[in-house]
JSON list of C-alpha atoms in Angstrom, two decimals:
[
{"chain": "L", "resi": 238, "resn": "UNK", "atom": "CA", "xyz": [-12.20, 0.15, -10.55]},
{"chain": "L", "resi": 239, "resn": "UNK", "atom": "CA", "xyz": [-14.54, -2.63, -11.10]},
{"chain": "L", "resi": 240, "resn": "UNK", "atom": "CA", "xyz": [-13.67, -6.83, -10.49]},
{"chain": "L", "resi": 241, "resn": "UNK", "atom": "CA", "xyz": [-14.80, -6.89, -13.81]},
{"chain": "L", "resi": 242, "resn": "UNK", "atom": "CA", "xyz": [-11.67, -5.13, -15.44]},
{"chain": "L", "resi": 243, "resn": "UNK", "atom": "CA", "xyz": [-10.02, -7.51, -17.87]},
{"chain": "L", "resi": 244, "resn": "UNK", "atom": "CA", "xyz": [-6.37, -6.90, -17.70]},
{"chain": "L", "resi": 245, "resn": "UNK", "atom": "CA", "xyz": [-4.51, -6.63, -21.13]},
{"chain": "L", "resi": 246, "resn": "UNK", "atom": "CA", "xyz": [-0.72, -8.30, -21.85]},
{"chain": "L", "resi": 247, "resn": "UNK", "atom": "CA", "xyz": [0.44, -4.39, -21.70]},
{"chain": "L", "resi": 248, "resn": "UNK", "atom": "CA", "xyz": [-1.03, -4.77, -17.66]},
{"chain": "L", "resi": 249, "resn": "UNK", "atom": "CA", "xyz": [1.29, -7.47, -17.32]},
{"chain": "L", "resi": 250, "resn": "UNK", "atom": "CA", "xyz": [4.15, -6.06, -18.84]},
{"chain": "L", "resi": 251, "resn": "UNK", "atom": "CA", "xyz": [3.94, -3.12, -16.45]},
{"chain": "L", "resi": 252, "resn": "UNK", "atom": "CA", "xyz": [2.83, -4.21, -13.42]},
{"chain": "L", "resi": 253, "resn": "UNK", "atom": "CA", "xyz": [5.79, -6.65, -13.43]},
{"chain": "L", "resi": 254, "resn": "UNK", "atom": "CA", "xyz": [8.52, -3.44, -14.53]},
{"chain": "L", "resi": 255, "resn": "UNK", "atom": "CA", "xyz": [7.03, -1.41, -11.40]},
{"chain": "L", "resi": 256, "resn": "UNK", "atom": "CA", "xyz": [6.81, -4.22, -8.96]},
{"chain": "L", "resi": 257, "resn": "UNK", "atom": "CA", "xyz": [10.53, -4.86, -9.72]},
{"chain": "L", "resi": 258, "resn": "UNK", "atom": "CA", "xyz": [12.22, -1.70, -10.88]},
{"chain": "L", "resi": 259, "resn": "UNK", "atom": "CA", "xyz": [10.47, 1.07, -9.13]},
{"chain": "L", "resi": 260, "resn": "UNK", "atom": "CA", "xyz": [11.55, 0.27, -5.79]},
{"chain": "L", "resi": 261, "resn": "UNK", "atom": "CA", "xyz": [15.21, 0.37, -7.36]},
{"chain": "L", "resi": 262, "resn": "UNK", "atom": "CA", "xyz": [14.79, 4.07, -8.90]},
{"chain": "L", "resi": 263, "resn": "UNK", "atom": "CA", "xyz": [12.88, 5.14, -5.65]},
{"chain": "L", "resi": 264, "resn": "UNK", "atom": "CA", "xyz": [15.71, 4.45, -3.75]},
{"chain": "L", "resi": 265, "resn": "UNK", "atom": "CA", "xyz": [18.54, 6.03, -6.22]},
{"chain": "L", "resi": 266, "resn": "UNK", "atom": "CA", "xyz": [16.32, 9.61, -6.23]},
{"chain": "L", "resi": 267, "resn": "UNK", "atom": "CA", "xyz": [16.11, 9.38, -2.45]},
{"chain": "L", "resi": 268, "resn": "UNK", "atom": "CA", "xyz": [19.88, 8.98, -2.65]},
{"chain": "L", "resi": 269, "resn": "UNK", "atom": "CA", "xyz": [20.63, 11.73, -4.93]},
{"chain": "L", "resi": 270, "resn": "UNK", "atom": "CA", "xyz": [17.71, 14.26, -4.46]},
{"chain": "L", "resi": 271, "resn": "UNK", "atom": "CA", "xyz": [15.79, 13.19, -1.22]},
{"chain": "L", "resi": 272, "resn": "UNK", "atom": "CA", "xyz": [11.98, 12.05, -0.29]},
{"chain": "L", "resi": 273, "resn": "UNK", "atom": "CA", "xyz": [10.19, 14.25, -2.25]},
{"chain": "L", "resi": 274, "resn": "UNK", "atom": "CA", "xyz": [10.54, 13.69, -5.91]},
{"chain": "L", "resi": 275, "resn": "UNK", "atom": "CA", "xyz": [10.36, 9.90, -5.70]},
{"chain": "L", "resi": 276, "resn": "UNK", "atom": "CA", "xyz": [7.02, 10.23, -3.61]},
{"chain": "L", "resi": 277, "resn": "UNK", "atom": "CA", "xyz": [5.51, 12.04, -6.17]},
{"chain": "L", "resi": 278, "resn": "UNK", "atom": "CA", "xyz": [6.17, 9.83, -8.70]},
{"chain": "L", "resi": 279, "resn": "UNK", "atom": "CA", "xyz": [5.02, 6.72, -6.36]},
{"chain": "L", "resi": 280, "resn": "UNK", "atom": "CA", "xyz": [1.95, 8.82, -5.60]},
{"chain": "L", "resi": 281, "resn": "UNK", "atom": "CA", "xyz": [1.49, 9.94, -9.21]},
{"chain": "L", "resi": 282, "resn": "UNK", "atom": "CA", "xyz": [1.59, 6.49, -10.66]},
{"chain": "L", "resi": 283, "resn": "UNK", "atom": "CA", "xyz": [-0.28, 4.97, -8.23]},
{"chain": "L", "resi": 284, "resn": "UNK", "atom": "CA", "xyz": [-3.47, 7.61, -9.01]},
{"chain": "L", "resi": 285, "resn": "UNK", "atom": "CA", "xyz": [-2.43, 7.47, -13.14]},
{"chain": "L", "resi": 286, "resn": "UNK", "atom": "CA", "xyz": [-1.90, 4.04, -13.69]},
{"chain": "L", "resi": 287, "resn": "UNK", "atom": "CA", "xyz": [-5.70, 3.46, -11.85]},
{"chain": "L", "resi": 288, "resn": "UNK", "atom": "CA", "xyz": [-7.24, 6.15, -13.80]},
{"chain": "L", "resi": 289, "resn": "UNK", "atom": "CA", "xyz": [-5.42, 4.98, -17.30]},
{"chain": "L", "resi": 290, "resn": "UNK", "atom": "CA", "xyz": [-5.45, 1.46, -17.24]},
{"chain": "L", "resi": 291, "resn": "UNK", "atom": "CA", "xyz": [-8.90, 0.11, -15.01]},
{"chain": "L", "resi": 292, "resn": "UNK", "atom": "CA", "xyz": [-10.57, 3.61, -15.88]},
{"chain": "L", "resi": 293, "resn": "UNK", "atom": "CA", "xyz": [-11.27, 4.33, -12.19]},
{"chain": "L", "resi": 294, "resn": "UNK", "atom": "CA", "xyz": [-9.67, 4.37, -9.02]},
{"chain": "L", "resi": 295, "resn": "UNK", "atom": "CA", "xyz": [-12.48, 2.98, -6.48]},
{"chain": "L", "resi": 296, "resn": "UNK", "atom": "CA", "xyz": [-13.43, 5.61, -4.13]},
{"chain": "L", "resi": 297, "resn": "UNK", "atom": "CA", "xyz": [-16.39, 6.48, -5.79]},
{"chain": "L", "resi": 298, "resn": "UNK", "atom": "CA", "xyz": [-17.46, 3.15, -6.76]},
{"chain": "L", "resi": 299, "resn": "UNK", "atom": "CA", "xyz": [-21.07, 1.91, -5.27]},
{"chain": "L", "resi": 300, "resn": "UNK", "atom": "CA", "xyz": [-20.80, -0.15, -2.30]},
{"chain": "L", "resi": 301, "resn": "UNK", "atom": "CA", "xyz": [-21.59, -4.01, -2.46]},
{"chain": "L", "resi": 302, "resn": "UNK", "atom": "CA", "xyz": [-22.17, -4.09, 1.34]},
{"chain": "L", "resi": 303, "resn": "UNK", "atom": "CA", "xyz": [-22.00, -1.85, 3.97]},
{"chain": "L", "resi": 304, "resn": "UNK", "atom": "CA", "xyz": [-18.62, -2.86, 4.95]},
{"chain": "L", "resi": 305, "resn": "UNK", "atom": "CA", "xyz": [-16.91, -6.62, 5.14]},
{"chain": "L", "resi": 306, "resn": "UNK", "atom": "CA", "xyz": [-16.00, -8.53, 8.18]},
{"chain": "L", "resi": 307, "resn": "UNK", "atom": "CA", "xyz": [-12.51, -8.28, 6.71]},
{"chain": "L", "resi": 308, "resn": "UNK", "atom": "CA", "xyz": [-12.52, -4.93, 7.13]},
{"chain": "L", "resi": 309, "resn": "UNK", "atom": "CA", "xyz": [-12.89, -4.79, 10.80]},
{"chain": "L", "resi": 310, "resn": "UNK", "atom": "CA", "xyz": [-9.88, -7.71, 10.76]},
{"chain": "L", "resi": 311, "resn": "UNK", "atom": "CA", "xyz": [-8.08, -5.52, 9.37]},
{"chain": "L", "resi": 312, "resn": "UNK", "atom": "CA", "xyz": [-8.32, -2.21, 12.10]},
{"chain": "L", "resi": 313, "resn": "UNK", "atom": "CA", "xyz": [-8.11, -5.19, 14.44]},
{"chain": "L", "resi": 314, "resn": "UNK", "atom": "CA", "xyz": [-4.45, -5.56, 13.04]},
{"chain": "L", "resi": 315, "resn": "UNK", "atom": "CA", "xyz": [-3.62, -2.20, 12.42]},
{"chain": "L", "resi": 316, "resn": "UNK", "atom": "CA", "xyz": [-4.54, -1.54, 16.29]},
{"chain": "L", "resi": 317, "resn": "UNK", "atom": "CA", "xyz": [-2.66, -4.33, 17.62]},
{"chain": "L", "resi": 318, "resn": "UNK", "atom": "CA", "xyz": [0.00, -3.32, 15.81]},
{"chain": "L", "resi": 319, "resn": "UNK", "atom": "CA", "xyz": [-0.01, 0.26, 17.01]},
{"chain": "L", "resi": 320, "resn": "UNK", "atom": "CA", "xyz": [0.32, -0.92, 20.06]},
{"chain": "L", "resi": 321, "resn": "UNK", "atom": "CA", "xyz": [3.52, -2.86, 19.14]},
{"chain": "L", "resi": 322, "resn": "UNK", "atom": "CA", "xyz": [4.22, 0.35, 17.30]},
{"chain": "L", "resi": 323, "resn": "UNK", "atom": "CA", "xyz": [4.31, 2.26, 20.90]},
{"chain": "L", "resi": 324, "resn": "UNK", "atom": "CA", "xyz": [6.57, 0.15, 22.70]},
{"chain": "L", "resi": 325, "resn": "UNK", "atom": "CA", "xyz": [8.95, -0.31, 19.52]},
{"chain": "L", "resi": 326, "resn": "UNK", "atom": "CA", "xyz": [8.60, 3.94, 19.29]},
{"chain": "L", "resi": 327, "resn": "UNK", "atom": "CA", "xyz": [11.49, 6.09, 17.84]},
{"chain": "L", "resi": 328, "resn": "UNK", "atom": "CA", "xyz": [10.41, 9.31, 19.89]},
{"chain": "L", "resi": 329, "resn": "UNK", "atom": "CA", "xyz": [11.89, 12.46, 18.71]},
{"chain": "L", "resi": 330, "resn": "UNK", "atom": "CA", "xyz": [13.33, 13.94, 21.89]},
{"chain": "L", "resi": 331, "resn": "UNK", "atom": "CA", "xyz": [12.65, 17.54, 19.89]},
{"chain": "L", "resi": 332, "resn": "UNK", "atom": "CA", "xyz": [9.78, 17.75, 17.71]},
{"chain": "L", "resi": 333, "resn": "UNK", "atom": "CA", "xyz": [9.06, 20.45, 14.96]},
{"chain": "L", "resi": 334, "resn": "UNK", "atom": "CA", "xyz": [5.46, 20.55, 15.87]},
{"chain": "L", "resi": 335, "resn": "UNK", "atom": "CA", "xyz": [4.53, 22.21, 12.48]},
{"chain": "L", "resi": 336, "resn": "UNK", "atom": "CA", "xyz": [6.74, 19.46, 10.81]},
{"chain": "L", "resi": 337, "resn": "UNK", "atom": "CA", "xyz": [4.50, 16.79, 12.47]},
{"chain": "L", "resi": 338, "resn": "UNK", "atom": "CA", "xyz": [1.49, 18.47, 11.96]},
{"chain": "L", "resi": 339, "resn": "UNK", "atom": "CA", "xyz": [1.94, 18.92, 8.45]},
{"chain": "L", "resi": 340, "resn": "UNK", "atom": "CA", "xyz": [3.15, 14.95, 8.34]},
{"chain": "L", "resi": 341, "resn": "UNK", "atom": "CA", "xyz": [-0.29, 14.48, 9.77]},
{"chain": "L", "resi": 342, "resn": "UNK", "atom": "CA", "xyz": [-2.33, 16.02, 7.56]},
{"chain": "L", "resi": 343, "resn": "UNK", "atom": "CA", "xyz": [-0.83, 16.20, 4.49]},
{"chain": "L", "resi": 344, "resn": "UNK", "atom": "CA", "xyz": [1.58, 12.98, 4.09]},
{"chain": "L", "resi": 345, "resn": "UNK", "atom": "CA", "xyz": [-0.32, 11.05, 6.42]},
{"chain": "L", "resi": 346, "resn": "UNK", "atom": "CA", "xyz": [-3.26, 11.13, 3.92]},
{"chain": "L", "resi": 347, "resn": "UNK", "atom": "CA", "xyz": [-1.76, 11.21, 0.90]},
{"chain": "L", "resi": 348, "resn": "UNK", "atom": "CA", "xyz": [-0.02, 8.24, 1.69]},
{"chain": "L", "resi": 349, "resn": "UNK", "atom": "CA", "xyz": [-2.73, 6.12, 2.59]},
{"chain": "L", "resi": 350, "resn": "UNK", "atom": "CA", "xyz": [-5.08, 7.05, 0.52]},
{"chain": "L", "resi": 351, "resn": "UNK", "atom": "CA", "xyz": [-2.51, 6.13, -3.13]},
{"chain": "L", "resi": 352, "resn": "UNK", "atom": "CA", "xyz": [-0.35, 3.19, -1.77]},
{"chain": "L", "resi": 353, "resn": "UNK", "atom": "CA", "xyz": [-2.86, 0.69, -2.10]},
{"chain": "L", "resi": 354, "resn": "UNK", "atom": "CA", "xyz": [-4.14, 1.74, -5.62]},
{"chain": "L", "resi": 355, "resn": "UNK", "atom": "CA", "xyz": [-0.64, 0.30, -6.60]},
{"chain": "L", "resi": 356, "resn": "UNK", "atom": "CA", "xyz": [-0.34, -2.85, -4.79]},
{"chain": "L", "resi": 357, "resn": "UNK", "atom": "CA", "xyz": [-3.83, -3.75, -5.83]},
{"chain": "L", "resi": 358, "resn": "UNK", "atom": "CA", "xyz": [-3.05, -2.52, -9.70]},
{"chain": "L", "resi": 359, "resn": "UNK", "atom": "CA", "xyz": [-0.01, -5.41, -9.43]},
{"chain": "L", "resi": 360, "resn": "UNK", "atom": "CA", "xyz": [-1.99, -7.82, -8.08]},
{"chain": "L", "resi": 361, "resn": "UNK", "atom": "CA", "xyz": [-5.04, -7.67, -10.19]},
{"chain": "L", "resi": 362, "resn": "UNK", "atom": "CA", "xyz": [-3.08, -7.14, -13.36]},
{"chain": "L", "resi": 363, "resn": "UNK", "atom": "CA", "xyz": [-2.41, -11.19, -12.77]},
{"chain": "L", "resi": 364, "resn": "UNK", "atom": "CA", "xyz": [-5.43, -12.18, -10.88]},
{"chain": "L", "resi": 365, "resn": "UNK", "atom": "CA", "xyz": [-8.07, -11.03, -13.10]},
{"chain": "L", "resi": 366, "resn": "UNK", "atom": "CA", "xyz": [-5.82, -11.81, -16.22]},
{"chain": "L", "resi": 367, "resn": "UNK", "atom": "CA", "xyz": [-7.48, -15.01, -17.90]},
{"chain": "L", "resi": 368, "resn": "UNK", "atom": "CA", "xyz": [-8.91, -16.06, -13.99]},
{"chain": "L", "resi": 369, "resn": "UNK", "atom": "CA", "xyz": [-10.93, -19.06, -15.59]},
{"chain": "L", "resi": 370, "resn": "UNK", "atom": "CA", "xyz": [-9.38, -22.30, -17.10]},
{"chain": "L", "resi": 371, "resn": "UNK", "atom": "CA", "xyz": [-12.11, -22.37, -19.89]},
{"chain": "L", "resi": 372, "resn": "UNK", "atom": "CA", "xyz": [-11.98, -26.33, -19.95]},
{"chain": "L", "resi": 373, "resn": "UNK", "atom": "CA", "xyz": [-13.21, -26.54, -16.72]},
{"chain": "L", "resi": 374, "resn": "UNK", "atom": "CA", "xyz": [-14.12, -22.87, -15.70]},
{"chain": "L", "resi": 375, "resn": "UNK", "atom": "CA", "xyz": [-11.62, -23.13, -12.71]},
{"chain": "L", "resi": 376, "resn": "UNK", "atom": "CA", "xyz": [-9.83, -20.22, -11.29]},
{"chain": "L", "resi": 377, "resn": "UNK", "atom": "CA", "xyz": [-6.14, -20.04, -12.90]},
{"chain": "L", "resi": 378, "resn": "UNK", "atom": "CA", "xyz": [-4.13, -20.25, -9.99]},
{"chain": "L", "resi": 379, "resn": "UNK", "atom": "CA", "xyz": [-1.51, -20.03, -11.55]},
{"chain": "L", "resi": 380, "resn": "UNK", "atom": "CA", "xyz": [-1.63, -15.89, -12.24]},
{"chain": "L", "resi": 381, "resn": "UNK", "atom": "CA", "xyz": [-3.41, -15.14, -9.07]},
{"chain": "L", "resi": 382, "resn": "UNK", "atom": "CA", "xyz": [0.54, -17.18, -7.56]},
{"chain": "L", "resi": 383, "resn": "UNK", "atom": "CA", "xyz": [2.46, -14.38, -9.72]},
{"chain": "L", "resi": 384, "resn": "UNK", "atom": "CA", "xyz": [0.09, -11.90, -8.69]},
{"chain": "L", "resi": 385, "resn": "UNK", "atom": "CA", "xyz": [0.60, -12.33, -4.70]},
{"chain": "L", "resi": 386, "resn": "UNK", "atom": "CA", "xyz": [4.87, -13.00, -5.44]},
{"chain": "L", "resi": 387, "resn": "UNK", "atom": "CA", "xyz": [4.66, -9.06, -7.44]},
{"chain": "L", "resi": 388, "resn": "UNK", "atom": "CA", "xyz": [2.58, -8.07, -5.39]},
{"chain": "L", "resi": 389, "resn": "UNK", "atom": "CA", "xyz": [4.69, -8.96, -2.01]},
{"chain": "L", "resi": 390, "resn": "UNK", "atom": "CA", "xyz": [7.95, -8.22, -3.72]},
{"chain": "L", "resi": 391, "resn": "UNK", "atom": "CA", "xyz": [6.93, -4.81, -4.34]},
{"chain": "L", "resi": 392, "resn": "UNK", "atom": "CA", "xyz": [5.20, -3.93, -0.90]},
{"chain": "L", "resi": 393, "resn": "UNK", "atom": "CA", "xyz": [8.68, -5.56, 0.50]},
{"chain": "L", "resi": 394, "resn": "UNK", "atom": "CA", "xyz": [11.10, -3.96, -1.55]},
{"chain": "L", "resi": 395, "resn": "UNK", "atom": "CA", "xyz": [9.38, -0.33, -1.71]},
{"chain": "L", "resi": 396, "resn": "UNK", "atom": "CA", "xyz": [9.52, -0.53, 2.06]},
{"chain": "L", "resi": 397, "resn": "UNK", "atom": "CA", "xyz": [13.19, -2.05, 2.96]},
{"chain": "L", "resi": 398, "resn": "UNK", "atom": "CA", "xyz": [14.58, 0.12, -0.58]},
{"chain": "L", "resi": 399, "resn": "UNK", "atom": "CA", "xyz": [12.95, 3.51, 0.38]},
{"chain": "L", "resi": 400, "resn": "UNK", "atom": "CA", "xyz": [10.81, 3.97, 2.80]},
{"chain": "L", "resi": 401, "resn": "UNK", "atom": "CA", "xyz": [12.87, 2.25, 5.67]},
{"chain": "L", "resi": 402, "resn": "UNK", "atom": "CA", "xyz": [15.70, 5.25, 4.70]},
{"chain": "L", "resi": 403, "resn": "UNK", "atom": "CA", "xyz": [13.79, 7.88, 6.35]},
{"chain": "L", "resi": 404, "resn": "UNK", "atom": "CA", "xyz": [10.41, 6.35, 8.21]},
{"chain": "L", "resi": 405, "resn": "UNK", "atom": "CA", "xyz": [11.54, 6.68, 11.53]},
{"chain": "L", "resi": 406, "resn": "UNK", "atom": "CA", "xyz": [9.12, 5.73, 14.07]},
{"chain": "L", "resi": 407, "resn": "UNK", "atom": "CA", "xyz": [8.99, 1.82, 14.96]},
{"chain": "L", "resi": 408, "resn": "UNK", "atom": "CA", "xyz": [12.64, 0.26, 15.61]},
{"chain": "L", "resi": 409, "resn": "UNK", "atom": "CA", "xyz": [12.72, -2.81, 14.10]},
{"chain": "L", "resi": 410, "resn": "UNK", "atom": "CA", "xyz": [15.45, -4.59, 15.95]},
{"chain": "L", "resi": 411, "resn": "UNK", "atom": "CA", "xyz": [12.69, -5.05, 18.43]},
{"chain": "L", "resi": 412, "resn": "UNK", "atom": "CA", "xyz": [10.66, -7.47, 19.31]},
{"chain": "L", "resi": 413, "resn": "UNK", "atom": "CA", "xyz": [7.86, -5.61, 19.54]},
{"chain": "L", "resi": 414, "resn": "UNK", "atom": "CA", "xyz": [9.26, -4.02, 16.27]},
{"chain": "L", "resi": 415, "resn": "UNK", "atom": "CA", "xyz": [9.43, -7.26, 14.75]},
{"chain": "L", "resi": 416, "resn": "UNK", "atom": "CA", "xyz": [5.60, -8.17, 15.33]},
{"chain": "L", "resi": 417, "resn": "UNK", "atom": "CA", "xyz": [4.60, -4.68, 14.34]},
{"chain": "L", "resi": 418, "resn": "UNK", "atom": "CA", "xyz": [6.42, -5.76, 10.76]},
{"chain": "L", "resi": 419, "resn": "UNK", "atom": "CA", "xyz": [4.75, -9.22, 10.83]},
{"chain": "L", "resi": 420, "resn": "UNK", "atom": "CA", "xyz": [1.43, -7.41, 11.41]},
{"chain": "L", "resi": 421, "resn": "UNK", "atom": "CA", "xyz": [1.54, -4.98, 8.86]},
{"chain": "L", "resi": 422, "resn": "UNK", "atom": "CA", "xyz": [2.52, -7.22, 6.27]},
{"chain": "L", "resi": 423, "resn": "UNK", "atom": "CA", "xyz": [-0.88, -9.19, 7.25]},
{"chain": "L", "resi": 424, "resn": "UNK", "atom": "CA", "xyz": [-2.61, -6.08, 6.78]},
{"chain": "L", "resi": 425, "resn": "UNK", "atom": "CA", "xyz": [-1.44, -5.12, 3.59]},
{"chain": "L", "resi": 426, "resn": "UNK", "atom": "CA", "xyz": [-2.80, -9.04, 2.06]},
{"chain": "L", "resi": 427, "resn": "UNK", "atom": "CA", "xyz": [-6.13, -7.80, 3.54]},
{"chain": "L", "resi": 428, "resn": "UNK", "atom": "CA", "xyz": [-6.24, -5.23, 1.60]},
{"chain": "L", "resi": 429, "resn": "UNK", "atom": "CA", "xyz": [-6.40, -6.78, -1.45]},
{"chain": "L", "resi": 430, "resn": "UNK", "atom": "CA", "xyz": [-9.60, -9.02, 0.27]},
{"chain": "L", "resi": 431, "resn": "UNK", "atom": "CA", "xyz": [-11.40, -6.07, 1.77]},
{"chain": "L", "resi": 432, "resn": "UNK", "atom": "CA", "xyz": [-11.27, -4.42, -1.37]},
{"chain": "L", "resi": 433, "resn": "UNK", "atom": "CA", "xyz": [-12.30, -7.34, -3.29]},
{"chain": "L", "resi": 434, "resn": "UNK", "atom": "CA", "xyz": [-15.64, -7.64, -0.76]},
{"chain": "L", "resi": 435, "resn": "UNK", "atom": "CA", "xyz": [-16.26, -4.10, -1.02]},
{"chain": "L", "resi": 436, "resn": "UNK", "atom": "CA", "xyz": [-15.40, -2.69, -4.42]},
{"chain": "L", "resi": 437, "resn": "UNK", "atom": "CA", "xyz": [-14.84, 0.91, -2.16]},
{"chain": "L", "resi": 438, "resn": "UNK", "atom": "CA", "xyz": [-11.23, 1.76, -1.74]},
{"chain": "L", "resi": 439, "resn": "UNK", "atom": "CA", "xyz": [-12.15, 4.28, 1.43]},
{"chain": "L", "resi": 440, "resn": "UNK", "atom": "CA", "xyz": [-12.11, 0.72, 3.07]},
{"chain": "L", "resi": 441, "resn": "UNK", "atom": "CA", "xyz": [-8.18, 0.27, 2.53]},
{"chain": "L", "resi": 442, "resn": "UNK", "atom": "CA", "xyz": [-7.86, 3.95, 3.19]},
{"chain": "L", "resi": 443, "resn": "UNK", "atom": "CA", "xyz": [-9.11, 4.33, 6.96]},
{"chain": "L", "resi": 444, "resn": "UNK", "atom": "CA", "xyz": [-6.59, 1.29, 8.19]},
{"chain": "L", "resi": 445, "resn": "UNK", "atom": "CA", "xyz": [-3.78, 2.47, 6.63]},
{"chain": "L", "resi": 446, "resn": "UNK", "atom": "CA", "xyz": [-4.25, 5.84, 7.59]},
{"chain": "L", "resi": 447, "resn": "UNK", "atom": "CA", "xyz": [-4.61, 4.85, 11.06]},
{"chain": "L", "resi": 448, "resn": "UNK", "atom": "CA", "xyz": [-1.10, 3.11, 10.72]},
{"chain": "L", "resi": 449, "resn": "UNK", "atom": "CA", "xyz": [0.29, 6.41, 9.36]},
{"chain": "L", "resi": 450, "resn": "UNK", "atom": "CA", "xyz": [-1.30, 8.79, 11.74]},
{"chain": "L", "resi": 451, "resn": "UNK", "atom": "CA", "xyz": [-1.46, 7.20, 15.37]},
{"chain": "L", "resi": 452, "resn": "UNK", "atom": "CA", "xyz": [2.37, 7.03, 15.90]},
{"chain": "L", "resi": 453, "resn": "UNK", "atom": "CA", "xyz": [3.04, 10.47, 14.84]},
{"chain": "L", "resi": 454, "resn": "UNK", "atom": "CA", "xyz": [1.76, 11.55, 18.11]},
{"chain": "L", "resi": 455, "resn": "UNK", "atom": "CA", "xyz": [3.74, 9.65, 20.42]},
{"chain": "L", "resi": 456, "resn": "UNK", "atom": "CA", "xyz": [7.02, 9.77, 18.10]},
{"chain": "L", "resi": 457, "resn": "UNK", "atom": "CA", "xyz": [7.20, 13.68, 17.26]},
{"chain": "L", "resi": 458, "resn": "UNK", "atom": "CA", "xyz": [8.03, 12.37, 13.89]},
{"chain": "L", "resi": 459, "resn": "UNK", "atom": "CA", "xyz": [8.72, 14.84, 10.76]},
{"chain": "L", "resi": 460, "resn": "UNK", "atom": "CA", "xyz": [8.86, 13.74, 8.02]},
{"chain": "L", "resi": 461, "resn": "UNK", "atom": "CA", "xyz": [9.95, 17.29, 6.28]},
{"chain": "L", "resi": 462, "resn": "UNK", "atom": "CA", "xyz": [13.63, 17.25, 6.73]},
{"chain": "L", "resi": 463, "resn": "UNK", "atom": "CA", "xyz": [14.20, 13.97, 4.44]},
{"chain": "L", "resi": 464, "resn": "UNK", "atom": "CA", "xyz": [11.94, 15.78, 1.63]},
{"chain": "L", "resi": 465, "resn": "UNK", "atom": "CA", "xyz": [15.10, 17.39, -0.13]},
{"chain": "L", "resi": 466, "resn": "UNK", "atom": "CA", "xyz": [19.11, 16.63, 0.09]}
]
C-alpha cells in the first residue's frame, strides 16, 4: 500500500458506495441474521478491496522511520480514553469467560487489524486522486475535503448503524462516555497521519487493538451471543 498509489475514477465510485451504503446493509443483516455475516463482509472487504485495488495492504511494507511521533499521540489517546472507558464501563455482572476470551483473541484482533484498511481505502481514494493542481503544483484540497467528509461519515455511521447494536462496554450517556467518544474519534483521524508517516499499517493496528482489548477485562464482555439471531 504505497503513498504513491494513483487512485482511478472506479476508486471513487466505490469508496463513495461503501462509505454511504455499507453501513446501511450492515445494519439490515445484523437485523435479520445477527453480527456475524455482516462482519465478515466488513472484514472481507476491508482485506479485498486493499489487496485488489492499491495491490497491498501495508503490513509488510518497509518502514520509513522507526515509528512517528504521531504514533505515540495516538496510544496517548487510546489510553486516556481507556481510562474514560473504565469509569463509563458496562460490566457484565456474569461473564462467559470462554466468550470473552475468545472476544479477546479472536475478534479483538481481527477487528483491529482490518478496520483501518477501510477507512484509509476511503480516504485515500480522494486524497491521492489528482493531489496536485498542475498550474501551480498545489495540493487539491478540494478531494483531500471529500476524502475526510467519506471518510468520517463512514467511521460515524458504521459505528452508530451497527456496531453501537451490540458493542456493549462504554455507556455513552456518560460523561465520561461522552469523552471516551470524542477521543476515539481523534484517534481514528490519526490514523490516517500515522499511517501516512509510516507507510506500516502494524502502527494503526497496536492502538486500536488496545481500544478493543483493555475493556474486555474489566467489562466481562462477549461478544458471541450477538454473532447469530
Amino acid at each position: 500500500m504505497e503513498e504513491t498509489w494513483k487512485p482511478k475514477p472506479i476508486d471513487l465510485g466505490l469508496s463513495l458506495v461503501i462509505a454511504i451504503a455499507f453501513p446501511f446493509i450492515a445494519q439490515y443483516l445484523y437485523s435479520k441474521t445477527g453480527a456475524l455475516i455482516p462482519m465478515i463482509l466488513y472484514y472481507s472487504l476491508a482485506w479485498g478491496i486493499s489487496k485488489w485495488r492499491r495491490g497491498s495492504t501495508g503490513y509488510f511494507n518497509a518502514f520509513k522511520i522507526k515509528y512517528p511521533k504521531t504514533f505515540l499521540v495516538n496510544v496517548g489517546v487510546i489510553i486516556a480514553s481507556l481510562i474514560c472507558a473504565y469509569f463509563a464501563r458496562i460490566v457484565d455482572d456474569d461473564p462467559n469467560i470462554t466468550g470473552v476470551i475468545l472476544t479477546a483473541l479472536i475478534w479483538a484482533t481481527i477487528n483491529a487489524a482490518s478496520e483501518q484498511l477501510l477507512w484509509i481505502y476511503i480516504f485515500e481514494s480522494w486524497d491521492l486522486y489528482l493531489p496536485w493542481i498542475e498550474e501551480t503544483k498545489k495540493r487539491n484540497w478540494v478531494y483531500r475535503i471529500f476524502g475526510l467528509l467519506f471518510f468520517s461519515a463512514f467511521v460515524g455511521s458504521i459505528h452508530t448503524l451497527y456496531w453501537v447494536n451490540f458493542l456493549h462496554t462504554v455507556d455513552s450517556t456518560q460523561i465520561f462516555g461522552i469523552i471516551f467518544v470524542l477521543l476515539t474519534t481523534v484517534s481514528g483521524f490519526l490514523h490516517l497521519i500515522v499511517w501516512r508517516k509510516s507507510n506500516q499499517m502494524i502502527f494503526t493496528f497496536i492502538p486500536h487493538f488496545m481500544l478493543n482489548l483493555i475493556p474486555l477485562l474489566w467489562t466481562g464482555y462477549s461478544i458471541l451471543p450477538y454473532l447469530l439471531n
